[in-house]
């Protein structure tokens, strides 16, 4: 070979190297930016339950929050199963999704093993399907209700989505209770309490700016709903003749809600007065043995005709007008007490045990005299007697509305909304620092099974594993990356294929191709070096 031809070959090789180096330095697919018209936040709310036969106070709280937020943000409500809450949301024009997931009860009832429970969840990937759900819908904010609803918060944290955790109950007193508070503090960006009692555990360990008080309200605070027609004549005719009707309302017959205390109080008052009738509204969902015990208390008494049981009633607004007095004998420290609030909004005298947030509600309404010592049936009987003596004077509804009416709630909600924007903006800034992915490749997250084709700045999911195979792909073609890198890209159109004649996507860079290409270039370089060495020796 002539010197001239060898020099030309060396120049050609240098040009190839420079070209390859420049190609390697060239920026890959840029992370997508928010569109100019995007101003409304995307908020995804997760409910811990969705009862088919009843609706709890926690569900009512989330229902109202979702409805009011939907006027300012694009809301999606996720429930573990179909039920009343989901139907309410859809009736209000809110998008809903069903995604089953488990609850972490050791947060509510601490046992000292929360760290092991957390490690087991992270190790087994119990929250993987929630991560996948968030990957597809990409909300700006995730809101979870109740302290036991941990898996959606953990999934959102894995993707860098800000978490708002609403605490609706008082965590049980236990030496390990602080573990629960630290756990929530670690996964939440903002902690909302429905009462001061629910936030008390967090006060000494969480900065004040991360805590917010947002008491609930009720649609019945609007005047139009408080003047609804009462229950049907069929119900009123089934009740015995009475002067005063005293009511008990609960989602289910649960021991901690104190139904037996209500019944023992009722039996004692029946023995003293002939003009009283008692109405128990609760579904049979709960402790079956406890339900049998409560029913037996009535059946074995001589006053069984004056104590009536109804299953859970969805339209409680039609039953409150029938009652003269409502009793809430909860034996646990309640986070708030929606039944007490609704009853007082209808102007009904309400007697309750001093149980956490219940005490807070009655004091704010100016009804502190209607509080009985928790668990003390004698105190409950005397307080109910005192309430009956004040009738027909009712509750100061204007005062209740001032503190807990819908207008007061919307005023607090405006402050809440003011915190969501900065949280979402900060998360968006962190997302721009994430290293980009190369386009036209197949990816999946480390914790989730779904495969995506990254194409034109969007990750396109496959409609099914069969569609993935029919497109000619193999699992060995897939690059595994962190969930956060994948979350930076919006979900594109689903890739569907229903017949096997589809040719593989030629533009997709398969994982093996990249490695082979590197080996070829490395081999070519080594051969070139050996040739130069032989020439230098011959000279």
Short mmCIF file of C-alpha atoms in Angstrom, two decimals:
data_model
loop_
_atom_site.label_atom_id
_atom_site.label_comp_id
_atom_site.label_asym_id
_atom_site.label_seq_id
_atom_site.Cartn_x
_atom_site.Cartn_y
_atom_site.Cartn_z
CA UNK A 1 0.00 0.00 0.00
CA UNK A 2 1.32 3.47 -0.91
CA UNK A 3 1.95 6.12 1.70
CA UNK A 4 -0.69 8.31 0.04
CA UNK A 5 -3.43 5.69 0.18
CA UNK A 6 -2.56 4.86 3.84
CA UNK A 7 -2.78 8.54 4.79
CA UNK A 8 -6.15 8.82 3.05
CA UNK A 9 -7.47 5.84 4.94
CA UNK A 10 -6.27 7.34 8.23
CA UNK A 11 -8.07 10.62 7.45
CA UNK A 12 -11.23 8.72 6.60
CA UNK A 13 -11.07 6.85 9.93
CA UNK A 14 -10.51 10.10 11.85
CA UNK A 15 -13.55 11.66 10.15
CA UNK A 16 -15.62 8.60 11.08
CA UNK A 17 -14.49 8.91 14.70
CA UNK A 18 -15.33 12.62 14.84
CA UNK A 19 -18.71 11.95 13.30
CA UNK A 20 -19.43 9.19 15.83
CA UNK A 21 -18.30 11.38 18.72
CA UNK A 22 -20.44 14.28 17.52
CA UNK A 23 -23.40 11.93 17.20
CA UNK A 24 -22.85 10.69 20.76
CA UNK A 25 -22.76 14.26 22.06
CA UNK A 26 -25.87 15.24 20.13
CA UNK A 27 -28.87 15.72 22.49
CA UNK A 28 -31.44 12.96 22.47
CA UNK A 29 -35.20 13.25 22.79
CA UNK A 30 -35.95 16.39 24.80
CA UNK A 31 -38.28 16.11 27.74
CA UNK A 32 -41.76 17.35 26.82
CA UNK A 33 -42.94 20.67 28.17
CA UNK A 34 -46.43 21.65 29.26
CA UNK A 35 -48.53 23.03 26.45
CA UNK A 36 -49.17 26.76 26.41
CA UNK A 37 -52.90 26.29 27.10
CA UNK A 38 -52.44 24.04 30.11
CA UNK A 39 -53.42 26.04 33.18
CA UNK A 40 -55.68 23.71 35.18
CA UNK A 41 -54.01 21.25 37.49
CA UNK A 42 -54.63 17.53 37.04
CA UNK A 43 -55.59 16.13 40.44
CA UNK A 44 -56.08 12.44 41.18
CA UNK A 45 -57.92 11.58 44.41
CA UNK A 46 -57.82 8.11 45.99
CA UNK A 47 -60.56 6.85 48.30
CA UNK A 48 -59.69 4.13 50.80
CA UNK A 49 -63.10 2.45 50.37
CA UNK A 50 -66.22 2.73 48.25
CA UNK A 51 -69.18 1.19 50.08
CA UNK A 52 -71.96 -0.41 48.06
CA UNK A 53 -74.55 -0.35 50.86
CA UNK A 54 -73.47 2.69 52.87
CA UNK A 55 -71.25 5.76 52.72
CA UNK A 56 -68.91 6.79 55.54
CA UNK A 57 -68.00 10.25 56.80
CA UNK A 58 -64.57 9.92 55.17
CA UNK A 59 -66.20 9.18 51.82
CA UNK A 60 -68.57 12.14 52.23
CA UNK A 61 -65.58 14.39 52.93
CA UNK A 62 -63.80 13.21 49.78
CA UNK A 63 -66.98 13.49 47.71
CA UNK A 64 -67.42 17.15 48.62
CA UNK A 65 -63.71 17.90 48.19
CA UNK A 66 -63.70 16.32 44.73
CA UNK A 67 -66.84 18.16 43.68
CA UNK A 68 -65.54 21.56 44.83
CA UNK A 69 -62.05 20.99 43.41
CA UNK A 70 -63.49 20.05 40.03
CA UNK A 71 -64.48 23.70 39.51
CA UNK A 72 -60.78 24.65 39.58
CA UNK A 73 -58.89 21.52 38.45
CA UNK A 74 -59.28 18.43 36.27
CA UNK A 75 -60.17 15.79 38.83
CA UNK A 76 -60.13 12.00 38.64
CA UNK A 77 -61.45 9.91 41.52
CA UNK A 78 -59.94 6.44 42.01
CA UNK A 79 -61.88 3.92 44.09
CA UNK A 80 -61.05 0.28 44.96
CA UNK A 81 -64.49 -0.93 43.82
CA UNK A 82 -67.81 0.34 42.54
CA UNK A 83 -70.17 1.90 45.06
CA UNK A 84 -72.11 4.93 46.22
CA UNK A 85 -69.15 7.31 46.21
CA UNK A 86 -68.30 6.50 42.60
CA UNK A 87 -71.88 6.99 41.47
CA UNK A 88 -72.04 10.34 43.28
CA UNK A 89 -68.86 11.50 41.55
CA UNK A 90 -70.07 10.46 38.11
CA UNK A 91 -73.38 12.22 38.71
CA UNK A 92 -71.32 15.38 39.34
CA UNK A 93 -69.49 14.91 36.03
CA UNK A 94 -66.23 13.70 37.59
CA UNK A 95 -64.17 11.02 35.91
CA UNK A 96 -63.74 7.84 37.98
CA UNK A 97 -61.47 4.82 37.81
CA UNK A 98 -61.57 1.50 39.65
CA UNK A 99 -58.22 0.15 40.86
CA UNK A 100 -58.17 -2.33 43.77
CA UNK A 101 -55.47 -1.84 46.40
CA UNK A 102 -54.91 -2.74 50.04
CA UNK A 103 -54.81 -0.56 53.16
CA UNK A 104 -52.14 -0.29 55.85
CA UNK A 105 -54.02 -0.59 59.13
CA UNK A 106 -50.86 -0.53 61.27
CA UNK A 107 -50.71 3.24 60.66
CA UNK A 108 -54.08 3.72 62.38
CA UNK A 109 -53.49 1.05 65.03
CA UNK A 110 -49.73 1.21 65.61
CA UNK A 111 -48.02 -2.03 66.60
CA UNK A 112 -44.34 -1.15 66.21
CA UNK A 113 -43.99 -3.05 62.92
CA UNK A 114 -44.65 -0.25 60.43
CA UNK A 115 -41.04 -0.17 59.17
CA UNK A 116 -41.21 -3.88 58.32
CA UNK A 117 -44.58 -3.37 56.64
CA UNK A 118 -43.16 -0.53 54.54
CA UNK A 119 -40.14 -2.62 53.52
CA UNK A 120 -42.43 -5.52 52.56
CA UNK A 121 -44.57 -3.25 50.35
CA UNK A 122 -41.55 -1.77 48.60
CA UNK A 123 -39.88 -5.16 48.23
CA UNK A 124 -42.92 -7.00 46.89
CA UNK A 125 -44.14 -4.15 44.69
CA UNK A 126 -47.70 -4.16 46.12
CA UNK A 127 -48.04 -0.60 44.84
CA UNK A 128 -46.78 -1.40 41.32
CA UNK A 129 -50.18 -1.26 39.64
CA UNK A 130 -50.83 2.15 41.22
CA UNK A 131 -47.48 3.36 39.85
CA UNK A 132 -48.58 2.10 36.44
CA UNK A 133 -51.91 3.91 36.76
CA UNK A 134 -50.12 7.16 37.59
CA UNK A 135 -47.70 6.63 34.69
CA UNK A 136 -50.62 6.59 32.26
CA UNK A 137 -52.62 9.50 33.71
CA UNK A 138 -49.74 11.70 34.96
CA UNK A 139 -51.54 13.86 37.55
CA UNK A 140 -49.88 16.99 38.93
CA UNK A 141 -51.15 16.27 42.45
CA UNK A 142 -52.27 13.11 44.27
CA UNK A 143 -54.69 13.37 47.21
CA UNK A 144 -55.27 10.41 49.53
CA UNK A 145 -57.88 10.23 52.30
CA UNK A 146 -57.55 8.60 55.72
CA UNK A 147 -54.28 7.60 57.36
CA UNK A 148 -54.54 3.95 56.22
CA UNK A 149 -54.52 4.88 52.52
CA UNK A 150 -50.76 4.58 52.16
CA UNK A 151 -50.18 2.70 48.89
CA UNK A 152 -51.30 5.53 46.54
CA UNK A 153 -49.05 7.93 48.46
CA UNK A 154 -46.10 5.56 48.15
CA UNK A 155 -46.75 5.10 44.43
CA UNK A 156 -46.93 8.85 43.85
CA UNK A 157 -43.72 9.42 45.79
CA UNK A 158 -41.93 6.88 43.59
CA UNK A 159 -42.73 9.11 40.61
CA UNK A 160 -42.05 12.45 42.26
CA UNK A 161 -45.72 13.51 42.30
CA UNK A 162 -46.64 15.82 45.21
CA UNK A 163 -48.86 14.06 47.77
CA UNK A 164 -51.61 15.69 49.83
CA UNK A 165 -52.57 13.39 52.70
CA UNK A 166 -55.88 14.13 54.42
CA UNK A 167 -56.03 12.77 57.98
CA UNK A 168 -59.64 12.06 58.95
CA UNK A 169 -59.11 10.11 62.15
CA UNK A 170 -57.08 10.27 65.31
CA UNK A 171 -54.31 7.68 65.27
CA UNK A 172 -54.61 5.35 68.26
CA UNK A 173 -52.47 6.19 71.25
CA UNK A 174 -49.51 3.82 71.41
CA UNK A 175 -45.75 4.07 72.07
CA UNK A 176 -45.25 3.48 68.32
CA UNK A 177 -47.75 6.15 67.22
CA UNK A 178 -44.90 8.51 66.30
CA UNK A 179 -43.77 5.95 63.72
CA UNK A 180 -47.10 6.50 61.94
CA UNK A 181 -46.66 10.27 62.06
CA UNK A 182 -43.10 10.07 60.68
CA UNK A 183 -44.26 7.69 57.94
CA UNK A 184 -46.96 10.10 56.77
CA UNK A 185 -44.53 13.03 57.08
CA UNK A 186 -42.05 11.22 54.82
CA UNK A 187 -44.51 10.47 52.03
CA UNK A 188 -46.68 13.62 52.16
CA UNK A 189 -45.89 17.10 50.86
CA UNK A 190 -48.93 18.60 52.59
CA UNK A 191 -50.90 17.14 55.52
CA UNK A 192 -54.54 18.15 55.87
CA UNK A 193 -56.42 17.62 59.11
CA UNK A 194 -60.21 17.66 59.44
CA UNK A 195 -59.86 18.80 63.07
CA UNK A 196 -57.19 19.86 65.52
CA UNK A 197 -57.45 16.44 67.15
CA UNK A 198 -56.30 14.75 63.93
CA UNK A 199 -53.27 17.05 63.65
CA UNK A 200 -52.20 16.95 67.30
CA UNK A 201 -49.76 14.04 66.75
CA UNK A 202 -47.99 15.90 63.94
CA UNK A 203 -47.55 19.29 65.61
CA UNK A 204 -44.14 18.61 67.15
CA UNK A 205 -42.53 16.78 64.22
CA UNK A 206 -43.93 18.46 61.07
CA UNK A 207 -43.25 22.11 60.12
CA UNK A 208 -46.30 24.34 60.48
CA UNK A 209 -46.23 25.28 56.78
CA UNK A 210 -46.75 21.60 55.90
CA UNK A 211 -49.90 21.31 58.04
CA UNK A 212 -53.34 22.71 57.24
CA UNK A 213 -56.74 22.56 58.94
CA UNK A 214 -59.61 21.95 56.51
CA UNK A 215 -62.79 20.97 58.39
CA UNK A 216 -65.55 19.41 56.32
CA UNK A 217 -68.85 20.89 55.36
CA UNK A 218 -72.01 19.34 54.04
CA UNK A 219 -74.27 20.08 51.09
CA UNK A 220 -77.15 20.27 53.60
CA UNK A 221 -75.72 23.62 54.74
CA UNK A 222 -77.28 25.08 51.61
CA UNK A 223 -80.81 26.33 52.45
CA UNK A 224 -82.46 24.51 49.57
CA UNK A 225 -81.48 21.11 50.91
CA UNK A 226 -82.52 21.85 54.49
CA UNK A 227 -86.10 22.39 53.32
CA UNK A 228 -86.40 19.05 51.52
CA UNK A 229 -89.56 17.01 52.12
CA UNK A 230 -89.36 14.57 55.05
CA UNK A 231 -89.40 10.80 54.73
CA UNK A 232 -92.33 8.94 53.25
CA UNK A 233 -95.59 8.44 55.11
CA UNK A 234 -94.94 4.68 55.05
CA UNK A 235 -92.02 5.17 57.45
CA UNK A 236 -93.82 7.61 59.73
CA UNK A 237 -96.92 5.40 59.91
CA UNK A 238 -94.77 2.39 60.95
CA UNK A 239 -93.60 4.25 64.07
CA UNK A 240 -95.64 4.12 67.28
CA UNK A 241 -97.35 7.22 68.62
CA UNK A 242 -94.72 9.43 70.19
CA UNK A 243 -93.99 13.00 71.21
CA UNK A 244 -90.24 12.90 70.71
CA UNK A 245 -88.17 10.84 68.27
CA UNK A 246 -84.52 10.25 69.19
CA UNK A 247 -82.23 9.02 66.43
CA UNK A 248 -78.97 7.11 66.06
CA UNK A 249 -77.17 7.10 62.70
CA UNK A 250 -74.07 5.16 61.69
CA UNK A 251 -72.69 3.58 58.54
CA UNK A 252 -72.65 0.14 60.17
CA UNK A 253 -73.30 -1.71 63.41
CA UNK A 254 -69.80 -1.38 64.78
CA UNK A 255 -68.82 -1.71 68.43
CA UNK A 256 -66.74 1.48 68.42
CA UNK A 257 -69.75 3.53 67.29
CA UNK A 258 -71.56 2.77 70.57
CA UNK A 259 -74.90 1.38 69.38
CA UNK A 260 -75.23 -0.70 72.55
CA UNK A 261 -74.75 2.46 74.66
CA UNK A 262 -77.55 4.13 72.69
CA UNK A 263 -79.86 1.15 73.24
CA UNK A 264 -79.12 0.88 76.98
CA UNK A 265 -79.82 4.61 77.29
CA UNK A 266 -83.04 4.20 75.29
CA UNK A 267 -84.30 1.36 77.51
CA UNK A 268 -83.73 3.41 80.66
CA UNK A 269 -85.58 6.41 79.23
CA UNK A 270 -88.44 4.21 77.98
CA UNK A 271 -88.95 3.05 81.56
CA UNK A 272 -89.30 6.68 82.67
CA UNK A 273 -91.30 8.19 79.80
CA UNK A 274 -94.05 6.80 77.60
CA UNK A 275 -93.82 9.46 74.86
CA UNK A 276 -90.38 8.60 73.48
CA UNK A 277 -89.54 6.61 70.36
CA UNK A 278 -86.05 5.60 69.19
CA UNK A 279 -84.86 5.07 65.62
CA UNK A 280 -81.59 3.27 64.79
CA UNK A 281 -80.29 3.78 61.26
CA UNK A 282 -77.29 1.57 60.40
CA UNK A 283 -76.40 -1.09 57.87
CA UNK A 284 -75.81 -4.65 59.00
CA UNK A 285 -72.22 -4.49 57.77
CA UNK A 286 -69.98 -4.91 60.79
CA UNK A 287 -69.46 -7.35 63.66
CA UNK A 288 -72.15 -10.05 63.37
CA UNK A 289 -71.86 -11.08 67.04
CA UNK A 290 -72.15 -7.47 68.14
CA UNK A 291 -75.19 -6.98 65.90
CA UNK A 292 -76.91 -10.01 67.46
CA UNK A 293 -76.14 -8.68 70.94
CA UNK A 294 -77.65 -5.26 70.13
CA UNK A 295 -80.78 -6.79 68.61
CA UNK A 296 -81.20 -9.08 71.61
CA UNK A 297 -81.13 -6.10 73.98
CA UNK A 298 -84.28 -4.82 72.28
CA UNK A 299 -86.03 -8.12 71.60
CA UNK A 300 -85.75 -9.22 75.22
CA UNK A 301 -87.13 -5.96 76.58
CA UNK A 302 -90.73 -4.87 77.13
CA UNK A 303 -90.10 -1.72 75.06
CA UNK A 304 -89.22 -3.41 71.76
CA UNK A 305 -92.16 -1.74 69.99
CA UNK A 306 -90.67 1.70 70.73
CA UNK A 307 -87.19 1.02 69.31
CA UNK A 308 -87.04 0.54 65.54
CA UNK A 309 -84.17 -0.46 63.28
CA UNK A 310 -83.66 0.71 59.73
CA UNK A 311 -80.90 -0.25 57.35
CA UNK A 312 -78.61 2.49 56.13
CA UNK A 313 -80.55 5.25 54.39
CA UNK A 314 -78.87 7.09 51.54
CA UNK A 315 -81.08 10.20 51.70
CA UNK A 316 -80.59 11.09 55.34
CA UNK A 317 -81.72 14.62 54.51
CA UNK A 318 -85.29 13.29 54.48
CA UNK A 319 -84.95 11.67 57.90
CA UNK A 320 -83.38 14.47 59.94
CA UNK A 321 -86.61 16.54 59.89
CA UNK A 322 -88.43 13.65 61.64
CA UNK A 323 -86.06 13.63 64.61
CA UNK A 324 -86.13 15.81 67.68
CA UNK A 325 -82.75 14.78 69.00
CA UNK A 326 -79.75 12.87 67.59
CA UNK A 327 -77.28 10.88 69.70
CA UNK A 328 -73.67 10.12 68.59
CA UNK A 329 -72.20 7.87 71.34
CA UNK A 330 -68.89 7.10 69.65
CA UNK A 331 -66.43 5.19 71.84
CA UNK A 332 -63.35 6.12 69.80
CA UNK A 333 -61.78 9.53 69.33
CA UNK A 334 -63.44 10.57 66.08
CA UNK A 335 -61.60 12.71 63.58
CA UNK A 336 -64.64 14.93 63.15
CA UNK A 337 -68.25 13.70 63.24
CA UNK A 338 -70.24 14.27 60.06
CA UNK A 339 -73.51 12.95 61.52
CA UNK A 340 -73.34 15.48 64.36
CA UNK A 341 -72.63 18.30 61.90
CA UNK A 342 -75.49 17.36 59.56
CA UNK A 343 -77.95 17.01 62.43
CA UNK A 344 -77.07 20.46 63.80
CA UNK A 345 -77.31 22.00 60.32
CA UNK A 346 -80.94 20.81 60.41
CA UNK A 347 -81.29 22.49 63.80
CA UNK A 348 -81.51 19.23 65.72
CA UNK A 349 -80.25 18.94 69.28
CA UNK A 350 -77.26 16.61 69.19
CA UNK A 351 -75.83 14.70 72.15
CA UNK A 352 -72.37 13.16 71.81
CA UNK A 353 -69.60 11.64 73.84
CA UNK A 354 -66.45 13.71 74.35
CA UNK A 355 -64.68 11.76 71.63
CA UNK A 356 -61.98 13.67 69.74
CA UNK A 357 -63.33 15.80 66.93
CA UNK A 358 -66.93 15.36 68.10
CA UNK A 359 -66.15 17.55 71.08
CA UNK A 360 -64.55 20.11 68.75
CA UNK A 361 -67.66 20.29 66.54
CA UNK A 362 -70.16 20.71 69.39
CA UNK A 363 -68.05 23.35 71.12
CA UNK A 364 -67.79 25.37 67.90
CA UNK A 365 -71.58 25.16 67.56
CA UNK A 366 -72.10 26.42 71.11
CA UNK A 367 -73.50 23.05 72.24
CA UNK A 368 -70.89 22.09 74.84
CA UNK A 369 -73.67 21.28 77.35
CA UNK A 370 -74.70 18.40 75.07
CA UNK A 371 -71.40 16.56 75.59
CA UNK A 372 -71.37 13.47 77.81
CA UNK A 373 -68.35 11.75 79.30
CA UNK A 374 -67.09 9.13 76.87
CA UNK A 375 -68.25 5.62 77.73
CA UNK A 376 -70.36 6.75 80.70
CA UNK A 377 -73.96 5.62 80.10
CA UNK A 378 -75.22 7.46 83.21
CA UNK A 379 -73.74 10.67 81.82
CA UNK A 380 -75.31 9.92 78.42
CA UNK A 381 -78.77 9.39 79.96
CA UNK A 382 -78.65 12.62 81.96
CA UNK A 383 -77.36 14.63 78.95
CA UNK A 384 -80.15 13.32 76.72
CA UNK A 385 -82.67 14.22 79.43
CA UNK A 386 -81.24 17.73 79.53
CA UNK A 387 -81.50 18.00 75.77
CA UNK A 388 -85.15 16.91 75.83
CA UNK A 389 -85.95 19.53 78.45
CA UNK A 390 -84.64 22.33 76.20
CA UNK A 391 -86.95 21.38 73.33
CA UNK A 392 -88.51 22.83 71.26
CA UNK A 393 -85.54 25.18 71.31
CA UNK A 394 -83.03 23.89 68.80
CA UNK A 395 -79.48 24.62 67.71
CA UNK A 396 -78.23 28.00 66.54
CA UNK A 397 -78.05 26.99 62.88
CA UNK A 398 -76.60 30.35 61.82
CA UNK A 399 -73.63 29.78 64.10
CA UNK A 400 -73.11 26.27 62.75
CA UNK A 401 -73.26 27.58 59.18
CA UNK A 402 -70.80 30.35 60.03
CA UNK A 403 -68.22 27.79 61.14
CA UNK A 404 -69.00 24.81 58.92
CA UNK A 405 -71.24 26.06 56.11
CA UNK A 406 -70.36 25.66 52.45
CA UNK A 407 -69.23 29.28 52.12
CA UNK A 408 -66.82 28.90 55.04
CA UNK A 409 -65.55 25.68 53.47
CA UNK A 410 -64.97 27.34 50.09
CA UNK A 411 -63.03 30.12 51.78
CA UNK A 412 -60.67 27.57 53.35
CA UNK A 413 -60.53 25.67 50.07
CA UNK A 414 -59.20 28.79 48.32
CA UNK A 415 -56.22 28.76 50.70
CA UNK A 416 -55.77 25.06 50.02
CA UNK A 417 -55.75 25.63 46.25
CA UNK A 418 -53.12 28.31 46.73
CA UNK A 419 -50.77 25.64 48.10
CA UNK A 420 -51.30 23.12 45.29
CA UNK A 421 -49.94 25.30 42.47
CA UNK A 422 -46.47 25.84 44.00
CA UNK A 423 -46.21 22.13 44.89
CA UNK A 424 -46.93 21.11 41.29
CA UNK A 425 -44.57 23.77 39.90
CA UNK A 426 -41.70 22.61 42.10
CA UNK A 427 -42.22 19.00 41.05
CA UNK A 428 -42.23 20.11 37.40
CA UNK A 429 -38.89 21.89 37.86
CA UNK A 430 -37.33 18.77 39.34
CA UNK A 431 -38.64 16.78 36.39
CA UNK A 432 -36.80 18.97 33.87
CA UNK A 433 -33.49 17.92 35.44
CA UNK A 434 -34.10 14.24 34.72
CA UNK A 435 -31.89 12.74 32.01
CA UNK A 436 -33.76 12.26 28.73
CA UNK A 437 -34.47 8.91 27.12
CA UNK A 438 -33.55 8.08 23.52
CA UNK A 439 -36.52 7.98 21.16
CA UNK A 440 -37.74 5.00 19.12
CA UNK A 441 -36.92 2.49 21.81
CA UNK A 442 -38.91 0.21 24.05
CA UNK A 443 -38.90 1.00 27.78
CA UNK A 444 -40.44 -0.18 30.99
CA UNK A 445 -40.06 1.02 34.58
CA UNK A 446 -38.09 -0.92 37.17
CA UNK A 447 -41.19 -1.53 39.29
CA UNK A 448 -43.92 -2.00 36.68
CA UNK A 449 -44.56 -4.57 33.92
CA UNK A 450 -46.00 -2.33 31.17
CA UNK A 451 -43.82 -1.69 28.10
CA UNK A 452 -43.92 1.59 26.18
CA UNK A 453 -42.59 2.70 22.81
CA UNK A 454 -41.07 6.17 23.13
CA UNK A 455 -42.05 7.98 19.97
CA UNK A 456 -42.35 11.68 19.15
CA UNK A 457 -41.99 12.75 22.79
CA UNK A 458 -44.66 10.38 24.15
CA UNK A 459 -44.65 6.90 25.63
CA UNK A 460 -47.08 4.66 23.76
CA UNK A 461 -48.43 1.68 25.71
CA UNK A 462 -49.37 -1.62 24.08
CA UNK A 463 -53.01 -2.63 24.34
CA UNK A 464 -52.09 -6.17 25.44
CA UNK A 465 -49.15 -8.58 25.67
CA UNK A 466 -50.46 -10.17 22.48
CA UNK A 467 -50.24 -6.84 20.65
CA UNK A 468 -46.63 -6.56 21.79
CA UNK A 469 -45.85 -10.00 20.33
CA UNK A 470 -47.75 -9.40 17.09
CA UNK A 471 -45.68 -6.29 16.51
CA UNK A 472 -42.64 -8.56 16.39
CA UNK A 473 -41.04 -7.49 19.66
CA UNK A 474 -39.38 -9.53 22.38
CA UNK A 475 -38.82 -8.74 26.04
CA UNK A 476 -35.09 -8.71 25.32
CA UNK A 477 -35.69 -5.59 23.18
CA UNK A 478 -36.88 -3.59 26.21
CA UNK A 479 -34.70 -1.12 28.13
CA UNK A 480 -35.42 -0.95 31.88
CA UNK A 481 -35.22 2.56 33.36
CA UNK A 482 -36.26 4.32 36.57
CA UNK A 483 -39.97 5.07 36.96
CA UNK A 484 -39.29 8.80 37.26
CA UNK A 485 -37.49 8.97 33.90
CA UNK A 486 -40.45 7.26 32.27
CA UNK A 487 -42.97 9.46 34.08
CA UNK A 488 -41.46 12.57 32.47
CA UNK A 489 -43.15 11.64 29.17
CA UNK A 490 -46.90 11.87 28.52
CA UNK A 491 -48.83 8.78 27.46
CA UNK A 492 -49.41 8.59 23.71
CA UNK A 493 -51.84 6.58 21.63
CA UNK A 494 -52.18 2.93 22.50
CA UNK A 495 -50.53 0.49 20.10
CA UNK A 496 -53.15 -2.02 18.99
CA UNK A 497 -52.77 -4.96 16.64
CA UNK A 498 -55.31 -7.70 16.15
CA UNK A 499 -53.77 -9.79 13.32
CA UNK A 500 -50.35 -11.47 12.98
CA UNK A 501 -49.50 -10.09 9.50
CA UNK A 502 -48.16 -6.82 10.94
CA UNK A 503 -44.49 -6.26 10.12
CA UNK A 504 -42.16 -5.25 13.01
CA UNK A 505 -41.58 -1.54 13.47
CA UNK A 506 -38.31 -0.99 11.56
CA UNK A 507 -37.64 2.35 13.21
CA UNK A 508 -37.42 0.83 16.70
CA UNK A 509 -33.85 0.41 17.98
CA UNK A 510 -33.65 -2.93 19.67
CA UNK A 511 -31.59 -3.37 22.77
CA UNK A 512 -29.26 -5.97 21.24
CA UNK A 513 -28.47 -3.78 18.23
CA UNK A 514 -26.81 -1.14 20.35
CA UNK A 515 -24.50 -3.61 22.03
CA UNK A 516 -23.53 -5.32 18.75
CA UNK A 517 -22.81 -1.97 17.17
CA UNK A 518 -20.42 -1.05 19.96
CA UNK A 519 -18.55 -4.35 19.59
CA UNK A 520 -18.14 -3.85 15.85
CA UNK A 521 -16.74 -0.34 16.28
CA UNK A 522 -14.41 -1.53 19.02
CA UNK A 523 -13.20 -4.40 16.84
CA UNK A 524 -12.62 -2.12 13.83
CA UNK A 525 -10.57 0.22 15.98
CA UNK A 526 -8.38 -2.63 17.29
CA UNK A 527 -7.76 -3.96 13.77
CA UNK A 528 -6.70 -0.48 12.65
CA UNK A 529 -4.27 -0.15 15.57
CA UNK A 530 -2.70 -3.54 14.81
CA UNK A 531 -2.18 -2.53 11.16
CA UNK A 532 -0.41 0.67 12.23
CA UNK A 533 1.85 -1.31 14.57
CA UNK A 534 2.83 -3.75 11.81
CA UNK A 535 3.65 -0.87 9.45
CA UNK A 536 5.79 0.88 12.02
CA UNK A 537 7.75 -2.37 12.61
CA UNK A 538 8.30 -2.94 8.86
CA UNK A 539 9.68 0.55 8.54
#
